[in-house]
Structures are given as structure tokens and as C-alpha cells.
Short mmCIF file of C-alpha atoms and ligand atoms in Angstrom, two decimals:
data_model
loop_
_atom_site.label_atom_id
_atom_site.label_comp_id
_atom_site.label_asym_id
_atom_site.label_seq_id
_atom_site.Cartn_x
_atom_site.Cartn_y
_atom_site.Cartn_z
CA MET A 1 0.00 0.00 0.00
CA GLN A 2 2.65 2.47 1.13
CA ASN A 3 4.77 1.54 -1.85
CA SER A 4 2.06 2.28 -4.37
CA ILE A 5 1.63 5.78 -2.91
CA LEU A 6 5.38 6.28 -3.09
CA ASP A 7 5.39 5.00 -6.68
CA LYS A 8 2.76 7.56 -7.58
CA PHE A 9 4.86 10.36 -6.14
CA THR A 10 8.00 9.36 -7.97
CA LYS A 11 7.33 7.17 -11.02
CA GLU A 12 5.82 9.72 -13.34
CA ALA A 13 8.69 12.16 -12.85
CA LEU A 14 11.31 9.46 -13.33
CA ASP A 15 9.59 8.11 -16.45
CA ALA A 16 9.37 11.62 -17.87
CA ALA A 17 13.05 12.21 -17.15
CA ARG A 18 13.98 8.95 -18.90
CA ALA A 19 11.76 9.82 -21.87
CA SER A 20 13.33 13.26 -22.26
CA ASN A 21 16.90 12.00 -21.81
CA THR A 22 17.31 14.02 -18.63
CA TYR A 23 17.44 11.10 -16.17
CA ARG A 24 20.48 11.66 -14.00
CA THR A 25 23.08 9.10 -13.08
CA MET A 26 26.46 9.57 -11.41
CA ARG A 27 29.89 8.68 -12.61
CA LEU A 28 32.14 6.92 -10.12
CA LEU A 29 35.76 7.93 -9.63
CA GLU A 30 38.04 5.33 -8.14
CA SER A 31 40.79 7.81 -7.29
CA PRO A 32 40.90 11.28 -5.67
CA GLU A 33 40.12 14.44 -7.61
CA ALA A 34 43.23 15.34 -9.63
CA ALA A 35 44.32 16.16 -13.19
CA HIS A 36 44.58 12.41 -13.89
CA ILE A 37 42.00 10.00 -12.47
CA GLU A 38 40.85 6.42 -12.48
CA LEU A 39 37.27 6.23 -13.67
CA HIS A 40 34.80 3.38 -13.26
CA THR A 41 33.53 3.86 -16.78
CA ALA A 42 30.33 2.50 -18.25
CA ILE A 43 31.49 3.22 -21.80
CA GLU A 44 32.71 0.14 -23.57
CA GLY A 45 36.30 0.47 -24.73
CA ALA A 46 37.07 3.51 -22.56
CA PRO A 47 40.21 3.22 -20.43
CA ARG A 48 40.04 3.61 -16.64
CA HIS A 49 42.81 6.17 -16.70
CA GLN A 50 41.48 9.54 -17.84
CA ILE A 51 42.75 13.09 -18.03
CA LEU A 52 40.16 15.07 -16.08
CA LEU A 53 38.99 18.23 -17.81
CA ALA A 54 35.86 18.54 -15.74
CA SER A 55 36.90 19.51 -12.24
CA ASN A 56 36.08 22.53 -10.10
CA SER A 57 39.26 21.89 -8.13
CA TYR A 58 40.96 24.46 -10.35
CA LEU A 59 44.19 24.77 -8.38
CA ASP A 60 44.38 21.01 -7.74
CA LEU A 61 44.95 21.43 -4.02
CA ALA A 62 43.02 18.35 -2.83
CA ASN A 63 46.05 16.05 -2.91
CA ILE A 64 48.90 18.20 -1.71
CA GLY A 65 50.67 16.28 1.05
CA GLU A 66 51.11 19.16 3.51
CA LEU A 67 47.45 20.20 3.14
CA LYS A 68 46.17 16.65 3.67
CA GLN A 69 48.46 16.31 6.68
CA ALA A 70 47.14 19.59 8.15
CA MET A 71 43.55 18.38 7.77
CA ALA A 72 44.41 15.01 9.35
CA GLU A 73 45.99 16.83 12.31
CA ALA A 74 42.89 19.01 12.66
CA VAL A 75 40.76 15.85 12.89
CA LEU A 76 43.04 14.55 15.65
CA GLU A 77 42.78 17.86 17.52
CA TRP A 78 39.11 18.72 16.94
CA GLY A 79 37.43 15.38 16.32
CA THR A 80 35.19 14.28 13.48
CA GLY A 81 32.21 16.59 13.87
CA SER A 82 31.24 19.94 15.35
CA GLY A 83 28.40 18.67 17.54
CA GLY A 84 26.21 21.75 17.38
CA ALA A 85 25.01 24.74 15.42
CA ARG A 86 27.31 27.77 15.26
CA LEU A 87 24.99 29.60 17.66
CA THR A 88 24.92 26.76 20.21
CA THR A 89 28.13 24.75 20.77
CA GLY A 90 29.39 24.27 17.20
CA ASN A 91 31.48 27.42 16.96
CA LYS A 92 35.10 26.39 17.43
CA ILE A 93 38.44 28.16 17.01
CA PRO A 94 38.92 26.85 13.39
CA HIS A 95 35.58 28.38 12.29
CA GLU A 96 36.49 31.85 13.51
CA ALA A 97 40.05 31.58 12.21
CA LEU A 98 38.72 30.62 8.78
CA GLU A 99 36.34 33.58 8.70
CA ALA A 100 39.13 35.99 9.63
CA GLU A 101 41.28 34.51 6.83
CA ILE A 102 38.48 34.84 4.26
CA ALA A 103 37.95 38.49 5.22
CA LYS A 104 41.68 39.12 4.82
CA PHE A 105 41.86 37.24 1.51
CA LYS A 106 38.90 39.13 0.09
CA GLY A 107 39.99 42.49 1.51
CA GLU A 108 36.76 42.93 3.49
CA GLU A 109 35.95 43.85 7.09
CA ALA A 110 34.49 40.48 7.99
CA ALA A 111 33.20 37.15 6.71
CA ILE A 112 30.74 34.43 7.68
CA THR A 113 30.81 30.80 6.57
CA PHE A 114 27.98 28.44 5.66
CA ASN A 115 28.18 24.68 5.18
CA THR A 116 27.97 25.01 1.38
CA GLY A 117 27.90 27.73 -1.24
CA TYR A 118 24.35 26.66 -1.99
CA MET A 119 23.36 27.40 1.62
CA ALA A 120 25.22 30.72 1.50
CA ASN A 121 23.15 31.88 -1.48
CA VAL A 122 19.85 30.62 -0.17
CA GLY A 123 20.41 32.03 3.31
CA THR A 124 21.83 35.39 2.28
CA ILE A 125 19.28 36.32 -0.36
CA SER A 126 16.30 35.24 1.74
CA ALA A 127 17.63 37.11 4.77
CA LEU A 128 18.30 40.33 2.89
CA CYS A 129 15.10 40.50 0.84
CA GLY A 130 11.43 40.03 1.58
CA LYS A 131 8.18 40.23 -0.33
CA ASN A 132 8.27 44.01 -0.67
CA ASP A 133 11.74 44.02 -2.21
CA PHE A 134 12.96 43.73 -5.81
CA ILE A 135 15.68 41.43 -7.06
CA PHE A 136 17.38 41.75 -10.45
CA SER A 137 18.87 38.46 -11.53
CA ASP A 138 20.95 37.54 -14.59
CA GLU A 139 19.14 34.89 -16.63
CA LEU A 140 22.13 32.50 -16.38
CA ASN A 141 22.56 32.69 -12.61
CA HIS A 142 23.23 29.51 -10.66
CA ALA A 143 20.35 27.44 -9.28
CA SER A 144 21.25 28.32 -5.68
CA ILE A 145 20.72 32.02 -6.45
CA ILE A 146 17.38 31.21 -8.05
CA ASP A 147 16.33 29.14 -5.04
CA GLY A 148 17.37 31.95 -2.67
CA ILE A 149 15.24 34.40 -4.64
CA ARG A 150 12.24 32.05 -4.54
CA LEU A 151 12.61 31.60 -0.80
CA SER A 152 12.80 35.36 -0.25
CA ARG A 153 9.41 35.90 -1.98
CA ALA A 154 10.80 39.16 -3.38
CA LYS A 155 9.63 40.34 -6.78
CA CYS A 156 12.16 39.04 -9.24
CA PHE A 157 13.10 40.67 -12.56
CA VAL A 158 15.30 38.47 -14.72
CA TYR A 159 17.52 40.43 -17.10
CA LYS A 160 19.15 39.19 -20.29
CA HIS A 161 22.52 37.61 -19.75
CA ASN A 162 25.16 40.26 -19.01
CA ASP A 163 22.99 42.86 -20.76
CA MET A 164 23.42 46.06 -18.77
CA ALA A 165 20.86 47.99 -20.83
CA ASP A 166 18.27 45.31 -20.10
CA LEU A 167 19.19 45.44 -16.40
CA GLU A 168 18.60 49.20 -16.32
CA ARG A 169 15.29 48.69 -18.12
CA ALA A 170 14.30 46.10 -15.48
CA ILE A 171 15.19 48.50 -12.65
CA ALA A 172 13.14 51.27 -14.27
CA ASP A 173 10.16 48.87 -14.71
CA ALA A 174 10.41 47.74 -11.10
CA LYS A 175 10.53 51.31 -9.77
CA LYS A 176 7.48 52.18 -11.84
CA ALA A 177 5.58 49.12 -10.55
CA PHE A 178 6.62 49.99 -6.99
CA LEU A 179 5.33 53.56 -7.21
CA GLU A 180 2.09 52.43 -8.86
CA THR A 181 1.24 49.76 -6.30
CA ALA A 182 2.28 51.74 -3.23
CA ARG A 183 1.24 55.29 -3.92
CA GLU A 184 1.85 56.39 -0.38
CA GLN A 185 5.48 55.30 -0.75
CA SER A 186 8.22 57.51 -2.10
CA ALA A 187 10.97 56.27 -4.42
CA GLU A 188 13.40 56.39 -1.47
CA ASN A 189 11.66 53.40 0.06
CA PHE A 190 12.42 51.26 -2.99
CA ARG A 191 14.75 48.39 -2.03
CA GLY A 192 16.52 46.56 -4.81
CA LEU A 193 19.27 43.95 -5.09
CA ILE A 194 21.18 43.01 -8.24
CA VAL A 195 22.57 39.49 -8.02
CA THR A 196 24.90 37.81 -10.46
CA ASP A 197 27.41 35.02 -10.85
CA ALA A 198 30.92 36.46 -11.14
CA VAL A 199 31.90 33.65 -13.53
CA PHE A 200 28.93 31.97 -15.21
CA SER A 201 29.13 28.27 -14.54
CA MET A 202 28.11 26.94 -17.96
CA ASP A 203 29.56 29.68 -20.18
CA GLY A 204 32.68 30.67 -18.25
CA ASP A 205 32.20 34.36 -19.06
CA LEU A 206 32.45 37.14 -16.48
CA ALA A 207 30.00 39.60 -15.01
CA ASN A 208 30.84 43.20 -15.89
CA LEU A 209 31.63 44.35 -12.35
CA PRO A 210 32.72 47.93 -13.21
CA GLU A 211 29.46 48.62 -15.06
CA LEU A 212 27.38 46.86 -12.41
CA LEU A 213 28.97 49.10 -9.77
CA GLN A 214 28.03 52.18 -11.78
CA ILE A 215 24.45 50.97 -12.17
CA THR A 216 24.08 50.22 -8.45
CA LYS A 217 25.33 53.71 -7.64
CA LYS A 218 23.08 55.39 -10.18
CA HIS A 219 19.93 53.53 -9.11
CA GLU A 220 20.77 53.22 -5.40
CA VAL A 221 20.40 49.47 -5.25
CA LEU A 222 22.64 46.77 -3.74
CA LEU A 223 24.98 44.44 -5.62
CA MET A 224 25.77 40.85 -4.71
CA ILE A 225 28.20 38.70 -6.69
CA ASP A 226 28.74 34.96 -6.42
CA GLU A 227 32.43 34.22 -6.79
CA ALA A 228 32.13 30.42 -6.72
CA HIS A 229 34.21 30.04 -9.90
CA ALA A 230 36.22 33.27 -9.47
CA THR A 231 37.88 32.72 -6.08
CA GLY A 232 41.38 31.35 -6.55
CA VAL A 233 41.00 31.75 -10.32
CA LEU A 234 40.66 35.42 -11.31
CA GLY A 235 43.01 38.29 -10.57
CA ARG A 236 46.79 38.15 -10.25
CA THR A 237 46.59 36.46 -6.83
CA GLY A 238 43.21 34.73 -7.20
CA ARG A 239 41.26 37.24 -5.09
CA GLY A 240 38.47 37.25 -7.66
CA LEU A 241 36.53 39.54 -9.94
CA ALA A 242 37.41 42.89 -8.30
CA GLU A 243 41.11 42.06 -8.49
CA HIS A 244 40.67 41.01 -12.12
CA TYR A 245 39.12 44.34 -13.08
CA GLY A 246 41.07 46.43 -10.58
CA CYS A 247 37.81 47.96 -9.35
CA ALA A 248 35.83 48.31 -6.11
CA HIS A 249 34.03 45.38 -4.49
CA ALA A 250 30.33 44.56 -4.61
CA ASP A 251 28.32 45.23 -1.43
CA ILE A 252 28.05 41.50 -0.86
CA THR A 253 30.68 39.03 -2.05
CA LEU A 254 29.73 35.40 -1.81
CA GLY A 255 31.80 32.36 -2.63
CA THR A 256 32.44 28.70 -2.05
CA LEU A 257 35.30 26.86 -0.40
CA SER A 258 34.58 23.71 -2.39
CA LYS A 259 36.03 24.61 -5.78
CA ALA A 260 39.51 26.19 -6.10
CA VAL A 261 39.95 26.09 -2.30
CA ALA A 262 39.37 22.31 -2.45
CA ALA A 263 37.59 22.00 0.90
CA GLU A 264 33.88 22.51 1.63
CA GLY A 265 31.65 25.38 2.63
CA GLY A 266 30.34 28.72 1.42
CA PHE A 267 31.03 32.25 2.60
CA VAL A 268 29.93 35.84 2.47
CA ALA A 269 32.46 38.64 2.90
CA GLY A 270 31.66 42.31 3.38
CA LYS A 271 31.06 44.99 6.01
CA GLN A 272 30.99 43.88 9.66
CA GLN A 273 27.35 44.93 10.00
CA LEU A 274 26.32 42.77 7.02
CA ILE A 275 28.04 39.78 8.64
CA ASP A 276 26.37 40.51 12.02
CA PHE A 277 23.06 40.70 10.18
CA LEU A 278 23.56 37.33 8.46
CA ARG A 279 24.60 35.69 11.74
CA ASN A 280 21.27 36.84 13.15
CA LYS A 281 18.99 36.37 10.17
CA ALA A 282 20.26 33.80 7.66
CA ARG A 283 18.25 30.67 8.40
CA SER A 284 20.65 28.33 6.56
CA PHE A 285 23.37 29.59 8.91
CA ILE A 286 21.32 29.41 12.10
CA PHE A 287 19.34 26.19 11.78
CA THR A 288 22.03 23.72 10.87
CA THR A 289 24.99 22.03 12.51
CA ALA A 290 28.30 23.82 12.01
CA MET A 291 30.73 22.34 9.50
CA ALA A 292 33.24 19.93 11.06
CA PRO A 293 36.06 21.98 12.62
CA ALA A 294 38.58 19.97 10.60
CA VAL A 295 36.85 21.04 7.39
CA ALA A 296 37.10 24.67 8.53
CA ALA A 297 40.77 24.15 9.39
CA SER A 298 41.36 22.55 6.00
CA ALA A 299 39.69 25.44 4.13
CA HIS A 300 41.79 27.86 6.20
CA ASN A 301 45.06 26.05 5.43
CA ASN A 302 44.23 25.78 1.74
CA LEU A 303 43.36 29.47 1.55
CA LYS A 304 46.68 30.35 3.18
CA PHE A 305 48.38 28.09 0.64
CA ILE A 306 46.77 30.07 -2.19
CA GLU A 307 47.95 33.33 -0.60
CA ALA A 308 51.49 31.96 -0.33
CA HIS A 309 51.51 30.57 -3.88
CA PRO A 310 50.22 33.12 -6.38
CA GLU A 311 52.31 31.26 -8.97
CA ARG A 312 49.75 28.44 -8.77
CA VAL A 313 47.01 30.87 -9.86
CA GLN A 314 49.32 32.09 -12.62
CA GLN A 315 49.90 28.49 -13.73
CA LEU A 316 46.13 28.00 -14.07
CA GLN A 317 45.75 31.24 -16.01
CA ASP A 318 48.64 30.28 -18.32
CA ASN A 319 46.99 26.92 -18.96
CA VAL A 320 43.68 28.58 -19.84
CA LYS A 321 45.42 30.94 -22.27
CA PHE A 322 47.44 28.17 -23.90
CA PHE A 323 44.47 25.82 -24.29
CA CYS A 324 42.05 28.43 -25.63
CA GLU A 325 44.62 29.76 -28.11
CA ARG A 326 45.36 26.23 -29.26
CA LEU A 327 41.65 25.52 -29.87
CA ARG A 328 41.17 28.89 -31.56
CA SER A 329 44.13 28.28 -33.86
CA GLU A 330 42.23 25.26 -35.18
CA GLY A 331 39.17 27.36 -35.89
CA LEU A 332 37.09 26.54 -32.81
CA ASN A 333 35.00 29.42 -31.60
CA VAL A 334 36.10 29.48 -27.97
CA PRO A 335 35.27 32.54 -25.83
CA THR A 336 38.04 34.85 -24.70
CA SER A 337 37.22 34.75 -20.99
CA PRO A 338 40.11 34.23 -18.54
CA SER A 339 38.04 31.87 -16.38
CA ALA A 340 38.92 28.17 -16.10
CA ILE A 341 35.58 27.10 -17.62
CA ILE A 342 35.77 26.69 -21.38
CA PRO A 343 32.56 25.92 -23.24
CA ILE A 344 32.96 24.26 -26.62
CA VAL A 345 29.52 24.65 -28.12
CA ILE A 346 28.42 21.75 -30.31
CA GLY A 347 24.70 22.57 -30.63
CA ASP A 348 22.96 19.28 -31.16
CA GLU A 349 22.39 17.31 -27.93
CA ALA A 350 23.03 13.83 -29.34
CA LYS A 351 26.15 14.96 -31.19
CA ALA A 352 27.58 16.54 -28.04
CA MET A 353 26.92 13.32 -26.10
CA HIS A 354 28.58 11.21 -28.77
CA ILE A 355 31.64 13.43 -28.97
CA SER A 356 32.00 13.36 -25.18
CA GLU A 357 31.79 9.54 -25.23
CA ALA A 358 34.30 9.31 -28.07
CA LEU A 359 36.70 11.49 -26.06
CA GLN A 360 36.30 9.24 -23.06
CA LYS A 361 37.40 6.35 -25.22
CA GLU A 362 40.54 8.35 -25.90
CA GLY A 363 41.11 8.84 -22.16
CA LEU A 364 39.70 12.33 -21.83
CA LEU A 365 36.85 13.14 -19.47
CA ILE A 366 34.95 16.23 -20.66
CA PRO A 367 31.22 16.14 -19.95
CA ALA A 368 28.59 17.13 -22.46
CA ILE A 369 26.15 19.64 -20.98
CA ARG A 370 22.68 19.56 -22.47
CA TYR A 371 19.19 20.94 -22.06
CA PRO A 372 17.77 21.68 -19.48
CA THR A 373 21.10 22.76 -17.92
CA VAL A 374 21.71 24.91 -21.01
CA ALA A 375 19.28 26.08 -23.69
CA LYS A 376 17.93 23.59 -26.26
CA GLY A 377 20.29 23.30 -29.25
CA ALA A 378 23.17 24.83 -27.25
CA ALA A 379 24.66 21.55 -26.02
CA ARG A 380 28.36 21.81 -25.35
CA LEU A 381 31.48 20.17 -24.08
CA ARG A 382 32.29 21.96 -20.85
CA ALA A 383 36.00 21.79 -20.28
CA SER A 384 37.47 23.06 -17.04
CA LEU A 385 41.19 23.30 -16.46
CA MET A 386 43.48 22.77 -13.50
CA ALA A 387 46.78 24.44 -12.64
CA THR A 388 48.52 21.07 -12.80
CA HIS A 389 47.49 20.05 -16.31
CA THR A 390 50.75 19.80 -18.21
CA ARG A 391 51.30 21.21 -21.68
CA LYS A 392 51.40 17.59 -22.85
CA ASP A 393 47.94 16.95 -21.29
CA LEU A 394 46.50 20.07 -22.90
CA GLU A 395 48.09 19.45 -26.29
CA PHE A 396 46.72 15.89 -26.25
CA ALA A 397 43.28 17.16 -25.21
CA ALA A 398 43.19 19.87 -27.86
CA LYS A 399 44.19 17.41 -30.62
CA LYS A 400 41.54 14.87 -29.60
CA ILE A 401 38.78 17.47 -29.24
CA ILE A 402 39.51 18.99 -32.63
CA SER A 403 39.65 15.60 -34.29
CA ALA A 404 36.38 14.46 -32.64
CA ILE A 405 34.60 17.64 -33.71
CA ASN A 406 35.99 17.62 -37.24
CA ASN A 407 35.35 13.92 -37.75
CA PRO A 408 32.08 13.36 -35.93
CA VAL A 409 31.29 10.27 -37.99
CA SER A 410 34.43 8.40 -37.04
CA SER A 411 34.12 9.57 -33.45
CA LEU A 412 30.54 8.26 -33.41
CA ARG A 413 31.53 4.89 -34.80
CA GLY A 414 31.17 2.21 -32.20
CA THR A 415 29.59 4.46 -29.56
C1 LIG B 501 27.87 29.88 -9.26
C2 LIG B 501 27.73 28.87 -8.16
N1 LIG B 501 27.27 29.28 -6.96
C3 LIG B 501 27.12 28.43 -5.94
C4 LIG B 501 27.44 27.09 -6.08
C5 LIG B 501 27.23 26.19 -4.90
O1 LIG B 501 28.41 26.01 -4.19
P1 LIG B 501 28.61 24.69 -3.31
O2 LIG B 501 29.01 23.61 -4.24
O3 LIG B 501 29.68 25.05 -2.33
O4 LIG B 501 27.31 24.42 -2.66
C6 LIG B 501 27.93 26.62 -7.30
C7 LIG B 501 28.31 25.22 -7.55
O5 LIG B 501 28.16 24.28 -6.94
C8 LIG B 501 28.08 27.53 -8.37
O6 LIG B 501 28.52 27.11 -9.55
#
């Protein structure tokens, strides 16, 4: 009886996902995250050993001996779990030390950590905005931003991707709607927040921070940027988008510790009062157990490693430049963004899947990203680079990608 009710709840959705080719499965890695991995592959003829061009661990810090040792020592000192929420007993010395380090790294007054970047977005947006507020969101923003907006119940205006004119139009529309529906209000009571990815996760392009700052000033609204894919990647020392452009910071800078920092957790950095506010109001900070102190210690150590090794950031940026130029020299239309995410747009969903599978048979793991993650007909190979990919790895990858794209028939054979 129970089972048939459960079937009703789940079967239709799963059948629909299978029918539309959007049913999700997971690949299994049999080795740690690194530039070279051992993959439990389901594709016949594909070798276990693969070059990984699909990782968010951009600086490849997860396997550095001294960083693993430091995390192991933190487990021995602080135990396996935190045992409480930050506001009860969970707050330990490593949590506060990590937050001080993040603030220093980002050049802000203070910082607060969450257990994931997802929780940072959801908690921050829903704490800052309520149903009388207006949020302006880039159409390609990450799902965690979208979920935060939904939870806030604010009125959301989605603007065209990176289109500053459309953003200004949306702000003007929102102000007009605000004055029409609340005649007793004056324009000064209008509360708006622009929110954007710093690096867009499927396209790898950057938000235009200098222009966004001008718009926020002109229209007296707030700006929040999500530096999940920018921290440790952009700017001479990996500080992120503001360092890349050499401009001021957004009002609210959010990020994750799970990508280039190679640990786990999310953060917000900004003015002390903003951080005090989030500690009091962000529900995904308050109503959850604190991250394990050893995870906080690990994120802290890894962040300090990035600060001490700007050459590692440079190595990543050099790799991105080399790889993109190599692909471009063969006529591939690869964007000129300095981020470590490189979309190679194929278009057709099935073709992208087949090329990705053919590359796996050559020992190269580059996922195909399809609808609904990206628009229909905009399927792509999404390559992401690491600082430790060698020129030999990248040369091999470029050759195989170009050959698979130029000879789709032979790359499809046998798949
Ligand atoms: C732009 C962006 N924001 C937030 C997140 C969530 O971060 P986390 O993985 O730490 O939850 C991700 C990816 O996971 C992301 O790509």
C-alpha cells in the first residue's frame, strides 16, 4: 500500500526524465580528484585512466601532502564533527580563524561561513530580501541564487545575460511598478538587489563588475556577486573579480570553499554589519549544525596556501590561455574569458553526447552539458582546467577534441 503511494509520487517524474533523456546518473571515480584520475567507466572500450577536464578543483589542491596532513591533524585535535550549530556549541576556534582569513583574503571587514555555497546563497538572499523588495537576476545565474530568490518571496526581474541595458530597463520597470502599487510610498523606500554570478558556470564568461557598480550607484540598489568560480581563479593572486578588473568590491561578495579552495563550505564577505546581520537572520546559517572543525581548518590552510603561492594561480591562467589559443588556432570558436571554464559549443544534444563519449574512449573526461542545464540546441562540451594540467595533457586534449569535432562520424563509430 505504502509503496504504491510512493510510486505515484516518484514514477511519473522518473519516467518523464527517462523519456526526455534528462534522467540523471552519477559517474564513479576510483581515485581522488586530480588532473589524472581512475574512472569506473560505463562506456565500452574507454580506459580507466582519464585526463580530467571537468573539475572545479581548479588549483588542484586536494592532494597536496602538507594540506592533507594539516587536515588530518585538525581531525586529531578537533574530532570528526562539530556537535552543534554555530549559535549553540558548534562554533570552534577553526571556524572563527577561517572567517578571519576569508575576510583578509577578500579584503573585506568580515566574513561568515555556511556549510555550502548553496546554503550561502539561499540564506543570504532570503535574509536580505522580503516580499516588498525587488531582485534583479541575470538569466544565467546559478540554481542556488534562483532558489534563494524564490525563498525570499521578493519580486524578481530576470535580465538578459550580461545585458546592462536590459538590467537598467528592469530596474526602471520595477521602480514604476513599486510607485504604482504603493502610492503612499516615495521612491526612497524602494529596495533593490542586483545578483549575479561572477563567472557563469556553464559559459565561463564574467559579469561586468565595473558597469554593475556604476548601475548600483546610479539607481541606489545593492549588488551581490557569487564568486564560486572566481575565487582562486581570477586576478593576479586569485582574489576574484574585483582584483581582475582592478575595481571596487560589490556590497556582498559570496563564494564557495569547495572549488579552487578544495575543501567545503560557502562564505559571504563584506562589512561587519552585514556579517552581524547574516549571523542573526540567515536561516541556513542558524538552523544547521556547524561544519566539522577539521573542514574549517582545511579550508583555512588551503586558503593560506593560495595566498602563499600566487604562482599556482598564474599556472592556471597560463593553462587557460594556452588551451584556448590552441583551440582557436584550429578554428574553434572558444570565448576569450580568462576563467577556467571553457565551453565548446556543439549545438545538437546527441552529437555533443557522442563526442563526449568518443573522447572518453581516448582517455579524456569532458562532460557534455545539455538541455535543461543549457538552452535547447546549445549543447556543449564543458572543459574546465586545472593548474597542474601539463602542456602535454593540454596538447593531447586539444588534438583529440579537434579531431572528434571535425570527424564526428568516425568519433561516433562504435559508440
Ligand atoms: C555559481 C555557483 N554558486 C554556488 C554554487 C554552490 O556552491 P557549493 O558547491 O559550495 O554548494 C555553485 C556550484 O556548486 C556555483 O557554480
